[in-house]
Amino acid sequence: MFQKEEMAANGTGVTSPRTPLKSILTEKAKGIPNDSAGTVKAQTIEELHSLQRKRSAPNTPLQGTAGAFANLSEDERQRQQLQSISASLASLTRGTGPKVIRGDPGGGKYQAVSHVAHHHHHIEAPVISVSDSSLKFTHVLYNLSPGELYEQALKYEKGSFLTSTGALATLSGAKTGRSPRDKRVVIDDTTQDELWWGKGSPNIEMDEHTFMVNRERAVDYLNSLDKVFVNDQFLNWDPKNRIKVRIVSCRAYHSLFMHNMCIRPTPEELENFGTPDFTIYNAGQFPCNRYTHYMTSSTSIDINLNRKEMVILGTQYAGEMKKGLFSLMHYLMPKRHILSLHSGCNMGKDGDVALFFGLSGTGKTTLSTDHNRFLIGDDEHCWSDDCVSNIEGGCYAKCIDLSKEKEPDIWNAIKFGTGETLSSLFLDHLTWTTIIVLGLIFLPLPPPFVSAVLENVVFDEHTREVDYTDKSVTENTRAAYPIEFIPNAKIPCFGPHAKNVILLACDAFGVLPPVSKLSLAQTMYHFISGYTALVAGTVDGIKEPTATFSACFGAAFLMLHPTTYAAMLAEKMQKHGATGWLVNTGWCGGSYGSGNRIKLPYTRKIINAIHSSSLLKATYEKTEVFGLEIPNEIEGVPKEILRPENAWADKEAYKNTLLKLAGLFKNNFETFTEYKIGEDKKLTEEILAAGPIF
Ligand SMILES: Nc1ncnc2c1ncn2[C@@H]1O[C@H](COP(=O)(O)OP(=O)(O)O)[C@@H](O)[C@H]1O
Ligand SMILES: C=C(OP(=O)(O)O)C(=O)O
Ligand SMILES: [Ca+2]
Ligand SMILES: [Mn+2]
């Protein structure tokens, strides 16, 4: 009887007599007050150490909450959870999943699944032989906390270090950027008709069978390891359109990265998680077999929409997982008439929402992180009939040349510690009517315990201070931090319909004006064009400044034809009266090499003028060739830089460069001239006429 009660009380079925150690009192000690707070409730050192780590969720989920597992005993619930993970890792040829147990094979203390874990805990890690896979156990490190993941990384992953601010610095291996040429999408009867294939499309086809070959390769590799990390998390803050994802990976770094980047479930949500909507198998440390059909390198990133799975082989760059899930959302959301956007998003205290579109490195993260506004998200959003919502739970900032002075919020986010939810100071500025009218809910959540991951940065061996100017490993150094690390993040991350749509282009040619106001047709023209000219790339291998056109400012992630997204954007902008802007965050006064990059403080002034509506009231002049409306003045921005031709010393060179760029725009748009944008024939014609005229 007593035993039963104790089992129910600690929820594990493990019973241990907890008689405290008797303290020995000598004659001398009698009468002397004991300064210790009591005696230790442990009989052995192991037990003492086991007391140090308090059992908590998710290992000990809360009792009594309703949901998928509501009527199950704790043992049964955990058994089903392990079964689900085993099924995720199942070999399709052998027809079975591995024997999974919870816990760290290195002797760590995570094995909450009592009976299974206890029996096999002492098994020595065998020399791995795949043919013995049915005999061995795969340890599952399930939704570990940042602290646990830190320990795993520091203990077992070479190249993992603590920086002076407590961030985890790590290396992503040979790949320090995405590998879009190695992306494959399974073509089947459904996707053949639904998806965007062919010229300009990022979706390079692969057949179902080849996917299975790569999946098996990844699963076999994962099964051959002593341990794998499993994250069960969410995408999309819009509760009606939340997607459940499971990420299986082999590195603590990957698990921590996704912990930061996806939405973190509460213990209750995790308990009721059930079957994921999509699963990633990240076996990035292991290459694909180049003799496999469709493979052109040893890297392969494969999406199978029918199986709801993604396989990663031959790259450890964590951005592949983040952007792979983004591709998934670009498929799932439009099916629900929701527009998925490669954009940053923030909101003013009056509820004015701005979207920041732009290719990698154009300023989405930098400019959406604004101390005077609420951050909704830095990179991936959905625009539904109800709201604009962030897909992710974290930000992924470029950190080359990061400075505390210029970007204090990002700088301060690169740490280990607790996140700040919306500061009360900021709340004071919000009137209650605003809160009620906008239906904003600011949850008084306890600050979560989280930590940033720094990829491929260089730091001082002794002080552990990061040198953000050092490009020794790569130019594409990155920080991934949970959104709560930005003090004025808006949690939950959604807001009302967008008022301003800002298209960012980093124009290395230096001929686009720092800011221009766009008509709806021009907005669509530039959205479909998706221009930028970067100097250094996120995309693996590209280091030179080149013009890039990427439809919808994110062709690499589109699943459907660009005009599908464009038509939805046009409709939403019309419906909600949003204004489009083109902002050049790149060069002025000359091309890359002779001119200079526009100073961030000037760009911020421009963006402020857009937010405050003051720019809307300015007087404008139209430019030649591109027909862009340029404001005559903006407070705090030198007048000379607003008109590019004034900023260039060599007017002849300016004109030639302008025409060169116009030609590139025209060539690029040729593929789109035969498409209709939605039902509106008039708009389609206007869009075609909204490009450069020369
Ligand atoms: N005028 C400017 N506007 C925006 N970003 C600038 C500007 N000048 C320099 N930068 C730098 O360019 C980079 C923009 O990168 P980021 O904001 O991460 O882009 P994205 O999120 O679009 O990939 C940052 O490193 C930022 O400091
Ligand atoms: C993660 C990426 O996004 P961005 O550079 O747009 O922040 C990427 O392109 O790899
Ligand atoms: Ca991006
Ligand atoms: Mn970004």
XYZ file of C-alpha atoms in Angstrom, residues 47-596:
550
model
C 22.192 9.476 -4.854
C 23.499 12.827 -3.719
C 24.401 13.721 -7.261
C 21.049 12.498 -8.432
C 19.447 14.933 -5.995
C 21.381 17.803 -7.498
C 19.377 17.562 -10.677
C 15.745 17.992 -9.925
C 13.368 16.063 -12.096
C 11.267 18.405 -14.171
C 9.306 18.624 -17.370
C 9.559 17.327 -20.010
C 10.993 14.276 -18.239
C 8.290 14.456 -15.600
C 5.252 15.867 -17.324
C 2.530 17.452 -15.268
C -0.189 15.179 -13.996
C -3.848 15.484 -14.696
C -3.884 17.634 -17.842
C -6.306 16.606 -20.531
C -5.020 15.609 -23.940
C -3.800 12.785 -26.115
C -2.278 10.921 -23.197
C -4.733 12.111 -20.556
C -5.927 8.711 -19.399
C -2.567 6.993 -19.497
C -0.290 6.143 -16.682
C 3.060 7.889 -16.700
C 4.845 4.696 -17.739
C 2.419 4.070 -20.552
C 2.675 7.649 -21.787
C 6.462 7.483 -21.915
C 6.336 4.072 -23.565
C 4.125 5.467 -26.306
C 6.401 8.442 -26.732
C 9.439 6.199 -27.200
C 7.443 4.068 -29.596
C 6.665 7.162 -31.627
C 10.369 8.084 -31.770
C 11.301 4.517 -32.680
C 8.735 4.652 -35.489
C 10.248 7.925 -36.697
C 13.626 6.232 -36.910
C 12.327 3.031 -38.507
C 14.302 1.402 -41.253
C 12.044 0.852 -44.224
C 13.982 -2.158 -45.472
C 14.191 -3.920 -42.142
C 10.672 -2.798 -41.341
C 11.472 -1.936 -37.750
C 12.586 0.972 -35.683
C 15.560 0.849 -33.339
C 15.225 0.019 -29.684
C 15.198 3.447 -28.199
C 15.798 4.346 -24.619
C 16.068 7.708 -23.045
C 19.295 9.015 -21.704
C 22.914 9.753 -22.277
C 25.010 6.699 -23.133
C 27.956 8.494 -21.567
C 26.379 7.921 -18.177
C 24.432 11.144 -17.988
C 21.301 11.290 -15.970
C 18.473 11.739 -18.399
C 16.895 8.308 -18.229
C 13.488 9.091 -16.871
C 11.923 6.112 -18.581
C 12.450 3.981 -15.582
C 12.081 0.305 -16.358
C 13.607 0.236 -19.831
C 16.444 2.554 -19.017
C 17.390 0.859 -15.780
C 17.904 -2.572 -17.233
C 20.185 -1.513 -20.015
C 21.929 1.411 -18.533
C 25.119 -0.509 -17.891
C 25.564 -1.827 -21.404
C 28.943 -0.725 -22.699
C 28.828 1.239 -25.915
C 29.529 -1.487 -28.471
C 31.827 -1.106 -31.429
C 29.255 -0.113 -33.995
C 28.413 -2.539 -36.718
C 25.291 -1.792 -38.714
C 24.393 -5.458 -39.061
C 24.069 -5.517 -35.310
C 21.652 -2.626 -35.348
C 18.807 -4.806 -34.196
C 20.764 -5.747 -31.090
C 21.871 -2.344 -29.926
C 20.054 0.490 -28.288
C 19.786 4.011 -29.566
C 19.720 6.512 -26.759
C 17.325 9.343 -27.332
C 18.045 12.745 -25.870
C 14.540 14.131 -26.053
C 13.860 17.878 -25.941
C 16.830 18.582 -23.719
C 17.094 21.985 -22.116
C 19.782 24.471 -23.196
C 21.830 23.618 -20.113
C 21.814 19.924 -20.934
C 22.582 20.620 -24.579
C 25.495 22.832 -23.608
C 26.984 20.005 -21.591
C 26.507 17.552 -24.437
C 28.144 19.939 -26.893
C 31.063 20.848 -24.642
C 31.701 17.244 -23.651
C 31.361 15.465 -26.951
C 31.554 17.912 -29.855
C 34.918 19.157 -30.912
C 34.907 22.844 -31.667
C 32.299 23.726 -29.032
C 33.277 26.447 -26.578
C 31.801 28.953 -24.183
C 32.268 32.582 -25.174
C 32.708 35.423 -22.683
C 28.970 36.143 -22.710
C 28.059 32.494 -22.254
C 26.967 31.794 -25.822
C 27.879 28.421 -27.264
C 30.374 28.873 -30.085
C 30.506 26.013 -32.541
C 31.579 25.080 -36.054
C 29.224 23.908 -38.775
C 31.955 21.944 -40.524
C 32.883 22.110 -44.180
C 29.672 23.887 -45.165
C 29.173 27.359 -43.754
C 26.191 28.277 -45.911
C 23.225 26.648 -47.586
C 23.689 24.383 -50.603
C 20.712 25.199 -52.854
C 22.083 23.156 -55.712
C 21.841 20.043 -53.603
C 18.183 20.494 -52.732
C 15.825 17.841 -54.101
C 12.050 17.550 -53.980
C 10.198 14.303 -54.606
C 8.110 14.426 -57.755
C 4.951 12.302 -57.632
C 1.469 12.453 -59.144
C 0.449 15.258 -56.814
C 3.577 17.380 -56.660
C 4.099 17.112 -60.420
C 1.065 19.329 -60.955
C 1.166 21.388 -57.789
C 4.767 22.542 -57.499
C 6.950 24.948 -59.435
C 9.402 22.974 -61.562
C 11.812 23.828 -64.327
C 13.605 27.047 -65.202
C 14.204 29.331 -62.224
C 12.661 26.892 -59.771
C 14.650 25.772 -56.735
C 12.867 22.431 -56.779
C 15.138 19.936 -58.478
C 13.261 16.707 -58.871
C 14.043 13.318 -57.395
C 11.909 10.192 -57.467
C 10.332 8.507 -54.471
C 12.688 5.539 -54.663
C 15.810 7.683 -54.507
C 14.346 9.538 -51.567
C 13.935 6.182 -49.818
C 17.558 5.335 -50.553
C 18.712 8.571 -48.934
C 16.245 8.224 -46.092
C 17.521 4.731 -45.352
C 21.079 5.982 -45.485
C 20.277 8.714 -42.982
C 18.247 6.445 -40.706
C 20.919 3.734 -40.726
C 23.526 6.302 -39.854
C 21.405 7.736 -37.028
C 20.642 4.219 -35.747
C 24.325 3.354 -35.743
C 25.060 6.178 -33.301
C 25.066 5.775 -29.537
C 22.639 8.626 -29.219
C 20.438 10.928 -31.232
C 18.756 14.189 -30.313
C 15.040 14.577 -30.837
C 13.240 17.928 -30.737
C 9.450 18.101 -30.859
C 8.470 21.711 -31.532
C 6.044 23.995 -33.322
C 6.013 26.324 -36.290
C 3.750 29.380 -36.617
C 2.473 31.449 -33.703
C -0.999 31.636 -35.232
C -2.696 29.007 -33.039
C -5.119 28.007 -35.800
C -2.306 27.159 -38.179
C 0.359 25.698 -35.958
C 2.477 22.878 -37.421
C 4.134 20.181 -35.312
C 7.673 19.273 -36.302
C 10.094 16.619 -35.094
C 13.810 17.084 -35.692
C 16.105 14.078 -35.308
C 19.755 15.054 -35.342
C 23.141 13.820 -34.227
C 24.606 16.967 -32.726
C 23.728 18.902 -29.581
C 24.491 22.009 -31.633
C 21.689 21.136 -34.061
C 19.278 20.370 -31.276
C 20.054 23.662 -29.522
C 19.821 25.566 -32.801
C 16.341 24.212 -33.458
C 15.372 24.688 -29.824
C 16.130 28.380 -30.399
C 14.672 28.701 -33.870
C 11.376 26.812 -33.594
C 8.581 27.592 -31.166
C 9.238 25.949 -27.810
C 6.333 23.902 -26.492
C 5.232 24.208 -22.889
C 5.446 21.001 -20.823
C 1.693 20.544 -21.268
C 1.917 21.019 -25.026
C 4.761 18.550 -25.183
C 2.816 15.999 -23.215
C -0.004 16.227 -25.742
C 2.282 16.452 -28.755
C 1.164 13.241 -30.457
C 2.261 12.530 -34.016
C 4.369 15.223 -35.719
C 3.127 16.802 -38.966
C 6.644 16.730 -40.396
C 9.966 15.093 -39.510
C 13.542 16.081 -40.322
C 16.276 13.441 -40.345
C 19.490 15.370 -40.063
C 22.405 13.009 -40.703
C 24.514 15.924 -41.898
C 27.779 14.438 -40.679
C 27.357 11.557 -43.112
C 27.553 12.051 -46.898
C 25.094 10.866 -49.469
C 26.305 8.234 -51.898
C 27.264 9.957 -55.127
C 26.474 6.807 -57.107
C 22.849 7.349 -56.147
C 20.683 8.599 -59.004
C 20.088 12.400 -58.983
C 23.035 13.064 -56.665
C 25.622 15.501 -57.999
C 27.672 15.963 -54.844
C 28.032 14.342 -51.456
C 25.460 16.752 -50.037
C 21.752 16.190 -50.370
C 18.783 17.969 -48.821
C 15.649 16.062 -49.754
C 12.011 16.980 -49.196
C 9.200 14.459 -49.519
C 5.858 16.216 -49.049
C 3.826 13.041 -49.322
C 5.783 11.312 -46.575
C 6.058 14.609 -44.656
C 9.783 14.107 -44.285
C 13.065 15.795 -44.996
C 16.480 14.143 -45.103
C 19.793 15.958 -44.733
C 23.056 14.285 -45.742
C 26.498 15.801 -46.149
C 26.019 19.242 -44.608
C 25.960 20.361 -41.004
C 24.985 23.955 -41.765
C 22.046 24.398 -39.399
C 20.295 26.903 -41.668
C 19.305 23.978 -43.920
C 16.870 22.770 -41.269
C 15.394 26.205 -40.679
C 15.015 26.986 -44.350
C 13.854 23.449 -45.154
C 10.926 23.941 -42.798
C 10.311 27.314 -44.410
C 9.957 25.550 -47.774
C 7.430 23.242 -46.161
C 5.435 26.256 -44.960
C 5.563 27.720 -48.476
C 3.650 24.604 -49.517
C 1.282 24.070 -46.586
C 0.187 27.661 -45.950
C -0.977 28.691 -49.455
C -3.169 25.565 -49.417
C -4.963 27.250 -46.509
C -5.065 30.599 -48.372
C -2.333 31.947 -46.124
C 0.589 33.806 -47.647
C 4.033 32.691 -46.482
C 6.633 35.451 -46.573
C 10.421 35.633 -46.524
C 10.338 38.781 -44.438
C 11.080 40.339 -41.098
C 8.205 41.958 -39.237
C 7.760 44.482 -36.477
C 5.009 46.583 -35.001
C 4.818 50.128 -33.626
C 3.059 50.985 -30.402
C -0.015 52.051 -32.360
C -0.207 48.601 -33.887
C 1.259 49.584 -37.281
C 2.900 46.505 -38.764
C 5.768 46.618 -41.269
C 7.112 43.745 -43.336
C 10.744 43.703 -44.472
C 11.348 41.581 -47.545
C 14.814 40.947 -48.833
C 17.320 38.321 -49.783
C 19.973 37.096 -47.401
C 22.113 39.915 -46.030
C 19.894 42.801 -47.125
C 18.825 43.790 -43.609
C 15.657 41.905 -42.601
C 17.059 40.879 -39.218
C 18.923 44.143 -38.609
C 16.069 46.481 -39.479
C 13.202 44.521 -37.965
C 15.162 44.515 -34.684
C 14.354 48.079 -33.686
C 14.495 49.261 -30.101
C 11.469 51.506 -30.603
C 9.221 48.802 -31.965
C 7.938 45.367 -31.059
C 9.727 42.574 -32.866
C 7.355 39.993 -34.313
C 10.043 38.084 -36.189
C 13.159 38.482 -38.311
C 12.788 36.109 -41.243
C 9.696 33.958 -41.849
C 6.043 34.996 -41.550
C 2.512 34.097 -42.519
C -0.151 36.580 -43.536
C -3.610 35.098 -43.013
C -7.093 36.647 -43.076
C -6.662 37.388 -39.378
C -3.076 38.385 -38.715
C 0.601 38.404 -39.577
C 2.343 35.693 -37.553
C 5.919 34.604 -37.115
C 6.673 31.027 -38.179
C 9.653 30.751 -35.839
C 10.593 31.130 -32.198
C 14.003 32.668 -32.733
C 16.211 34.874 -34.888
C 19.224 34.057 -37.017
C 21.435 37.106 -37.372
C 24.480 37.561 -39.497
C 27.216 38.689 -37.193
C 30.042 39.750 -39.413
C 31.201 43.179 -38.167
C 28.523 43.156 -35.486
C 29.041 46.005 -33.043
C 27.454 46.855 -29.721
C 27.020 50.492 -30.713
C 25.240 49.888 -34.020
C 23.174 46.856 -33.112
C 22.857 46.712 -29.320
C 19.802 44.447 -29.210
C 21.395 41.736 -31.354
C 24.688 42.128 -29.504
C 22.991 41.675 -26.133
C 21.048 38.644 -27.373
C 24.228 36.627 -27.842
C 24.384 35.196 -24.351
C 23.402 32.414 -22.006
C 20.649 33.174 -19.564
C 17.045 34.089 -19.302
C 14.988 35.800 -21.932
C 13.049 38.922 -21.248
C 9.426 39.010 -22.140
C 7.916 42.297 -23.132
C 9.309 44.909 -20.790
C 6.792 46.654 -18.574
C 8.344 49.932 -19.642
C 7.175 49.283 -23.150
C 3.746 48.256 -21.982
C 3.310 51.649 -20.355
C 3.372 53.267 -23.761
C 0.486 51.137 -24.913
C -2.929 52.465 -24.154
C -5.442 49.923 -23.012
C -7.683 50.834 -25.929
C -4.877 49.896 -28.316
C -4.509 46.591 -26.582
C -8.228 45.913 -26.676
C -8.809 47.180 -30.222
C -5.920 45.160 -31.601
C -6.733 42.176 -29.486
C -3.137 42.008 -28.359
C -2.348 39.607 -25.603
C 0.867 40.003 -23.704
C 1.268 36.882 -21.682
C 2.992 37.325 -18.364
C 5.196 34.305 -19.036
C 8.107 33.552 -16.783
C 11.323 34.424 -18.610
C 12.491 31.230 -20.307
C 15.965 29.894 -19.734
C 17.613 29.886 -23.105
C 20.914 30.503 -24.841
C 22.402 31.634 -28.104
C 24.399 29.548 -30.566
C 27.268 31.221 -32.402
C 28.332 29.575 -35.638
C 31.771 29.773 -37.128
C 32.968 32.850 -35.243
C 36.525 33.387 -34.081
C 37.237 34.182 -30.413
C 40.186 34.872 -28.152
C 41.446 31.604 -26.750
C 41.873 33.056 -23.274
C 39.301 35.826 -22.777
C 36.783 34.069 -25.001
C 35.782 37.407 -26.447
C 34.426 37.055 -29.951
C 36.079 38.996 -32.746
C 33.149 39.747 -35.009
C 35.387 41.236 -37.675
C 37.258 37.971 -38.180
C 36.290 36.120 -41.350
C 38.834 33.302 -40.941
C 36.198 30.563 -40.860
C 33.631 32.244 -43.079
C 32.081 35.577 -43.903
C 28.693 34.056 -43.038
C 29.120 33.959 -39.262
C 25.797 33.593 -37.476
C 24.026 33.847 -34.164
C 20.828 31.950 -33.432
C 18.960 33.183 -30.373
C 15.441 32.737 -29.052
C 13.198 35.703 -29.756
C 12.730 36.367 -26.028
C 16.341 37.581 -26.021
C 15.179 40.707 -27.815
C 13.762 42.838 -24.995
C 10.847 44.243 -26.979
C 9.798 41.067 -28.735
C 6.067 40.680 -28.969
C 5.071 37.368 -27.457
C 3.020 35.665 -28.824
C 4.593 36.676 -32.113
C 1.721 37.941 -34.201
C 0.134 41.263 -35.019
C -2.491 42.923 -37.201
C -2.384 43.302 -41.006
C 0.631 45.033 -42.526
C 0.560 48.750 -43.193
C 3.965 49.064 -44.873
C 5.659 46.577 -47.171
C 9.358 47.376 -47.377
C 11.392 45.719 -50.125
C 15.081 45.655 -49.224
C 17.746 45.449 -51.892
C 21.451 45.629 -51.213
C 22.382 47.252 -54.523
C 26.117 46.816 -55.017
C 25.775 48.756 -58.286
C 24.824 51.810 -56.231
C 22.211 53.138 -58.645
C 18.963 52.425 -56.795
C 17.877 55.278 -54.516
C 18.146 54.738 -50.737
C 14.355 54.884 -50.631
C 11.483 55.196 -53.075
C 7.738 54.941 -52.768
C 6.155 52.298 -54.963
C 2.779 51.977 -56.629
C 1.079 48.615 -56.138
C 2.170 47.548 -59.640
C 5.759 48.586 -58.926
C 5.670 46.736 -55.614
C 4.593 43.606 -57.438
C 7.183 44.095 -60.177
C 9.991 44.376 -57.631
C 8.563 41.611 -55.462
C 8.525 39.210 -58.397
C 11.976 40.366 -59.514
C 13.487 39.955 -56.027
C 16.665 41.831 -56.767
C 19.799 42.234 -54.731
C 23.515 42.433 -55.448
C 25.455 41.189 -52.502
C 29.141 41.227 -51.849
C 29.491 38.096 -49.793
C 27.115 35.245 -49.646
C 25.202 32.955 -47.385
C 24.993 30.646 -50.327
C 27.931 28.327 -50.334
C 30.660 29.243 -52.769
C 29.494 32.733 -53.798
C 31.931 35.394 -52.638
C 31.938 38.012 -55.433
C 29.459 40.860 -55.838
C 26.878 39.783 -58.359
C 23.317 40.735 -59.217
C 20.840 38.171 -57.988
C 17.183 37.920 -58.900
C 15.220 35.651 -56.646
C 11.453 35.693 -57.091
C 9.458 36.881 -54.052
C 12.794 37.659 -52.386
C 13.178 33.996 -51.608
C 12.935 31.798 -54.707
C 15.124 29.229 -52.984
C 12.248 28.457 -50.624
C 9.259 28.704 -52.967
C 7.299 25.549 -53.641
C 4.633 27.007 -55.916
C 5.041 29.332 -58.865
C 6.054 32.880 -57.781
C 2.906 34.387 -59.283
C 0.801 32.456 -56.738
C 2.468 34.291 -53.871
C 2.552 37.578 -55.773
C -1.189 37.454 -56.446
C -1.860 36.829 -52.766
C 0.373 39.708 -51.724
C -1.308 42.079 -54.185
C -4.718 41.081 -52.901
C -3.737 41.585 -49.266
C -2.021 44.908 -49.898
C -5.076 46.190 -51.773
C -7.482 44.944 -49.160
C -5.584 46.442 -46.237
C -4.304 49.577 -47.995
C -0.620 48.803 -47.455
C 2.071 50.990 -49.024
C 5.094 49.512 -50.813
C 8.631 50.927 -50.485
C 11.931 50.046 -52.097
C 14.901 50.576 -49.779
C 18.466 50.208 -50.981
C 20.636 49.095 -48.058
C 23.623 48.738 -50.385
C 25.919 51.173 -52.089
C 25.657 54.875 -52.901
C 27.941 57.355 -54.607
C 29.341 54.590 -56.817
C 29.322 50.829 -57.216
C 30.994 48.400 -54.845
C 34.670 49.326 -54.943
C 34.235 53.063 -55.543
C 31.142 54.046 -53.530
C 30.280 53.203 -49.946
